[in-house]
Amino acid sequence: MKKFEEKSFRSNSIFKGKVISLKVDDVILPNGKEAKREIINHPGAVAIIAITKEGKLVLVEQYRKALERSIIEIPAGKLEPGEKPEITARRELEEETGYGAHQLTYLQTFATSPGFADEIVHLFVAQDLYKIEEKADLDEDEFVELMEVTVEEAEQLVQEQKIYDAKTAFAVLWMKSCLTKK
Amino acid sequence: MKKFEEKSFRSNSIFKGKVISLKVDDVILPNGKEAKREIINHPGAVAIIAITKEGKLVLVEQYRKALERSIIEIPAGKLEPGEKPEITARRELEEETGYGAHQLTYLQTFATSPGFADEIVHLFVAQDLYKIEEKADLDEDEFVELMEVTVEEAEQLVQEQKIYDAKTAFAVLWMKSCLTKK
C-alpha cells in the first residue's frame, strides 16, 4: 500500500546504537512540497500471551528507563538478526518466566509507534505450559519479577496503570474477549 | 513504582528534532553494574475510537514513512505543549475526519514502546458524532483518506494487515468486545 507515498530524496543517519538507530529523511509529499521525517529503526520484537493450566496470565514486572518507572507486561523481547519470531518467542518465554509451551500459536503483528518508528511486535499465544528444569539465564542487564494473574486481576492492574503498555493492554482485552466467548 | 530502578549517572543528548529527541543514559543496574539506555522522548499523543450513529468505526488511511507504507488507523495526533489530551482529541478528530463529538469519553492511556520510548497514547471514545460545517485544515504535511467500517470489516482489515498498528488493533478488539456484551 503506497497511497500518499513520501519518497526520500536525502537520508541522514544521525545515530546507530545497540538497540535503535535514528535517521532524518527529506521527503517529497504528495502535493510536491518537501518535509522532514525523523525515523527510528528497531530490530522488531515478539510478545507472548502465556496462559497457565489454571487459566492465569503470566506477567513480568520490570523497570523501563524510558518511562522512569517499573511496569507490568506480558513477556517480550527483541528479535536477533535473521531469527524467526517463533524461536525468539520460545526463548524469551523461557528466559523471563521459566516456562516452555507445548502449544505456541501466532496471533497477530502490529507496529507500535508508526508515527516515528518501524518497530513491529509479533504476538504469540502460549498454552499447555511446563516448567523448564534448568531455566535459561536472562540477559545480564535484565531484572524481572514474575507473577500470574486472573483476567479480573489483570483488569485491575490496567485500572491502576501498573499495566501500562499497548501490547499488554491488548493482551488483557484479548484474554477477556476469549473468556467471554466460552 | 520504582522496583529495579536504573539511576542515570550520565546523560548524553544526541538529537533534538521537530517530533522526537534522542538521548543515551549511563545507568547503574540493581546489581551495581553499569549499562547504557537509548531513549526516545516524544510529546505524547491521543487516539480516538470514533463510532458513527450507524455503529461504524471511523478510520483514516495515511502513509507512514517509518514503515514505508500506508496503513489504516483510528484518528490520532500529537499533544501540543501543555495541551489537555481531551482538547487534542477533539481537534484531531475534527481535522482528520470532519466530525465533532457530543460525547467524548476517556478510555485508557498506554505506552507504545516502553523498551526505548516514553511515548504514551491517551485513548478516547467519541460518540454521538456530528459533521462539522467548516472543517478545520489538516497540518500542511498530512494527507489522509477517510473511511467508515463495520466491526466485521475492521477485523478483515486486521487480517489483511491493512490495519497494522497497536492502537487500532486495540480499538478493533475493544469495539468487538463491546458489541459482544450487548
CSV table of C-alpha atoms in Angstrom, one decimal, chain A:
chain,number,residue,atom,x,y,z
A,1,MET,CA,0.0,0.0,0.0
A,2,LYS,CA,1.8,3.1,-1.3
A,3,LYS,CA,-1.1,5.7,-1.2
A,4,PHE,CA,0.2,9.2,-0.4
A,5,GLU,CA,3.8,7.8,-0.7
A,6,GLU,CA,6.6,10.1,0.6
A,7,LYS,CA,9.7,9.4,-1.4
A,8,SER,CA,13.1,10.2,0.2
A,9,PHE,CA,15.5,12.4,-1.8
A,10,ARG,CA,18.0,12.6,1.1
A,11,SER,CA,18.7,10.5,4.1
A,12,ASN,CA,20.9,11.5,7.1
A,13,SER,CA,22.0,8.8,9.5
A,14,ILE,CA,22.2,10.5,12.9
A,15,PHE,CA,22.8,7.6,15.4
A,16,LYS,CA,23.4,3.9,15.3
A,17,GLY,CA,23.0,2.4,18.8
A,18,LYS,CA,22.9,-1.1,20.4
A,19,VAL,CA,19.1,-1.2,20.1
A,20,ILE,CA,17.9,1.6,17.9
A,21,SER,CA,19.1,3.8,15.0
A,22,LEU,CA,17.9,7.3,14.1
A,23,LYS,CA,17.8,8.9,10.7
A,24,VAL,CA,16.2,12.1,9.3
A,25,ASP,CA,14.9,11.8,5.7
A,26,ASP,CA,13.9,14.7,3.4
A,27,VAL,CA,10.8,13.6,1.5
A,28,ILE,CA,8.6,14.8,-1.3
A,29,LEU,CA,5.0,15.0,-0.2
A,30,PRO,CA,2.0,14.0,-2.4
A,31,ASN,CA,1.5,17.7,-3.2
A,32,GLY,CA,5.1,18.2,-4.4
A,33,LYS,CA,6.2,20.0,-1.3
A,34,GLU,CA,9.1,18.9,0.9
A,35,ALA,CA,9.1,17.7,4.5
A,36,LYS,CA,11.5,16.1,7.1
A,37,ARG,CA,10.7,12.8,8.7
A,38,GLU,CA,12.5,11.6,11.9
A,39,ILE,CA,12.7,7.9,11.9
A,40,ILE,CA,13.7,5.3,14.4
A,41,ASN,CA,14.8,1.8,13.2
A,42,HIS,CA,14.3,-1.1,15.6
A,43,PRO,CA,15.0,-4.8,15.1
A,44,GLY,CA,11.4,-5.8,15.9
A,45,ALA,CA,10.2,-7.8,18.8
A,46,VAL,CA,7.9,-10.6,20.0
A,47,ALA,CA,5.5,-10.7,22.9
A,48,ILE,CA,3.8,-13.7,24.4
A,49,ILE,CA,0.3,-14.1,25.9
A,50,ALA,CA,1.2,-17.1,28.1
A,51,ILE,CA,-1.8,-18.8,29.8
A,52,THR,CA,-1.2,-21.3,32.6
A,53,LYS,CA,-3.2,-24.5,33.2
A,54,GLU,CA,-5.2,-22.6,35.8
A,55,GLY,CA,-6.2,-20.0,33.2
A,56,LYS,CA,-3.9,-17.3,34.6
A,57,LEU,CA,-2.0,-14.8,32.5
A,58,VAL,CA,1.8,-14.8,33.0
A,59,LEU,CA,3.3,-11.3,33.6
A,60,VAL,CA,6.7,-9.8,34.3
A,61,GLU,CA,7.4,-6.6,36.2
A,62,GLN,CA,10.4,-4.7,35.0
A,63,TYR,CA,11.9,-1.2,35.1
A,64,ARG,CA,11.5,0.8,31.9
A,65,LYS,CA,14.1,3.5,31.8
A,66,ALA,CA,12.3,5.5,29.1
A,67,LEU,CA,9.3,5.8,31.4
A,68,GLU,CA,11.4,6.1,34.6
A,69,ARG,CA,9.2,3.6,36.4
A,70,SER,CA,8.6,-0.2,36.5
A,71,ILE,CA,5.5,-1.6,34.7
A,72,ILE,CA,3.9,-5.0,34.4
A,73,GLU,CA,4.0,-6.5,31.0
A,74,ILE,CA,3.5,-9.7,29.1
A,75,PRO,CA,6.9,-11.4,28.4
A,76,ALA,CA,8.6,-9.9,25.3
A,77,GLY,CA,12.0,-9.4,23.7
A,78,LYS,CA,13.8,-8.2,20.7
A,79,LEU,CA,14.5,-10.3,17.6
A,80,GLU,CA,18.1,-11.3,16.9
A,81,PRO,CA,19.2,-10.7,13.3
A,82,GLY,CA,17.7,-13.3,11.0
A,83,GLU,CA,15.8,-15.1,13.8
A,84,LYS,CA,12.3,-16.5,13.2
A,85,PRO,CA,9.8,-14.8,15.6
A,86,GLU,CA,8.7,-18.2,16.9
A,87,ILE,CA,12.2,-19.0,18.1
A,88,THR,CA,12.5,-15.6,19.8
A,89,ALA,CA,9.1,-16.1,21.4
A,90,ARG,CA,10.2,-19.5,22.9
A,91,ARG,CA,13.5,-18.2,24.1
A,92,GLU,CA,12.0,-15.0,25.7
A,93,LEU,CA,9.2,-17.0,27.4
A,94,GLU,CA,11.8,-19.4,28.8
A,95,GLU,CA,14.3,-16.7,29.9
A,96,GLU,CA,11.7,-14.4,31.5
A,97,THR,CA,9.3,-16.9,33.0
A,98,GLY,CA,10.9,-20.3,33.2
A,99,TYR,CA,8.1,-21.8,31.2
A,100,GLY,CA,8.2,-23.7,28.0
A,101,ALA,CA,5.0,-24.1,25.8
A,102,HIS,CA,3.7,-27.3,24.2
A,103,GLN,CA,1.4,-25.1,22.2
A,104,LEU,CA,2.6,-21.8,20.7
A,105,THR,CA,0.2,-20.0,18.2
A,106,TYR,CA,0.9,-16.9,16.2
A,107,LEU,CA,-1.8,-14.4,16.8
A,108,GLN,CA,-1.0,-11.0,15.1
A,109,THR,CA,1.7,-8.5,14.2
A,110,PHE,CA,1.4,-4.8,14.9
A,111,ALA,CA,3.6,-1.6,14.6
A,112,THR,CA,3.9,0.1,18.0
A,113,SER,CA,4.6,3.7,17.0
A,114,PRO,CA,4.1,4.1,13.3
A,115,GLY,CA,4.4,7.9,13.5
A,116,PHE,CA,8.2,7.7,14.1
A,117,ALA,CA,9.4,4.1,14.4
A,118,ASP,CA,9.4,0.9,12.4
A,119,GLU,CA,9.2,-1.4,15.5
A,120,ILE,CA,6.8,-4.2,15.0
A,121,VAL,CA,5.7,-6.8,17.6
A,122,HIS,CA,4.8,-10.3,16.7
A,123,LEU,CA,2.3,-11.6,19.2
A,124,PHE,CA,2.0,-15.2,20.2
A,125,VAL,CA,-0.3,-17.2,22.5
A,126,ALA,CA,1.5,-19.8,24.6
A,127,GLN,CA,-0.6,-22.6,26.2
A,128,ASP,CA,-0.1,-26.0,27.7
A,129,LEU,CA,2.9,-24.6,29.7
A,130,TYR,CA,5.5,-26.7,31.5
A,131,LYS,CA,8.3,-25.6,33.9
A,132,ILE,CA,11.8,-25.7,32.4
A,133,GLU,CA,14.0,-27.6,34.8
A,134,GLU,CA,17.2,-25.7,34.0
A,135,LYS,CA,15.9,-22.2,33.4
A,136,ALA,CA,17.9,-20.2,30.8
A,137,ASP,CA,19.5,-17.0,32.1
A,138,LEU,CA,18.2,-13.5,31.5
A,139,ASP,CA,20.3,-11.0,29.6
A,140,GLU,CA,22.9,-9.6,32.1
A,141,ASP,CA,21.2,-6.2,32.2
A,142,GLU,CA,17.6,-7.6,32.7
A,143,PHE,CA,15.8,-7.8,36.0
A,144,VAL,CA,12.2,-9.1,36.1
A,145,GLU,CA,9.7,-10.3,38.7
A,146,LEU,CA,7.3,-12.9,37.7
A,147,MET,CA,3.5,-13.0,38.5
A,148,GLU,CA,0.5,-15.0,37.4
A,149,VAL,CA,-3.0,-13.3,37.5
A,150,THR,CA,-6.6,-13.9,36.6
A,151,VAL,CA,-8.2,-11.8,33.9
A,152,GLU,CA,-10.0,-9.9,36.7
A,153,GLU,CA,-6.7,-9.2,38.4
A,154,ALA,CA,-5.2,-8.1,35.1
A,155,GLU,CA,-8.1,-5.7,34.5
A,156,GLN,CA,-7.5,-4.3,38.0
A,157,LEU,CA,-3.8,-3.7,37.1
A,158,VAL,CA,-4.9,-1.9,33.9
A,159,GLN,CA,-7.1,0.4,36.1
A,160,GLU,CA,-4.2,1.1,38.4
A,161,GLN,CA,-2.0,1.9,35.4
A,162,LYS,CA,0.5,-0.8,36.6
A,163,ILE,CA,-0.2,-2.5,33.3
A,164,TYR,CA,0.6,0.5,31.1
A,165,ASP,CA,1.8,-0.6,27.7
A,166,ALA,CA,-0.1,-1.2,24.5
A,167,LYS,CA,0.8,-4.9,23.9
A,168,THR,CA,-0.2,-5.9,27.4
A,169,ALA,CA,-3.4,-3.8,27.3
A,170,PHE,CA,-4.2,-5.6,24.0
A,171,ALA,CA,-3.4,-9.0,25.7
A,172,VAL,CA,-5.7,-8.3,28.6
A,173,LEU,CA,-8.6,-7.3,26.3
A,174,TRP,CA,-7.9,-10.4,24.1
A,175,MET,CA,-8.0,-12.7,27.0
A,176,LYS,CA,-11.2,-11.1,28.3
A,177,SER,CA,-12.9,-11.4,25.0
A,178,CYS,CA,-11.8,-15.0,24.6
A,179,LEU,CA,-13.2,-15.9,28.1
A,180,THR,CA,-16.5,-14.1,27.2
A,181,LYS,CA,-16.9,-16.3,24.1
A,182,LYS,CA,-16.8,-19.6,26.1
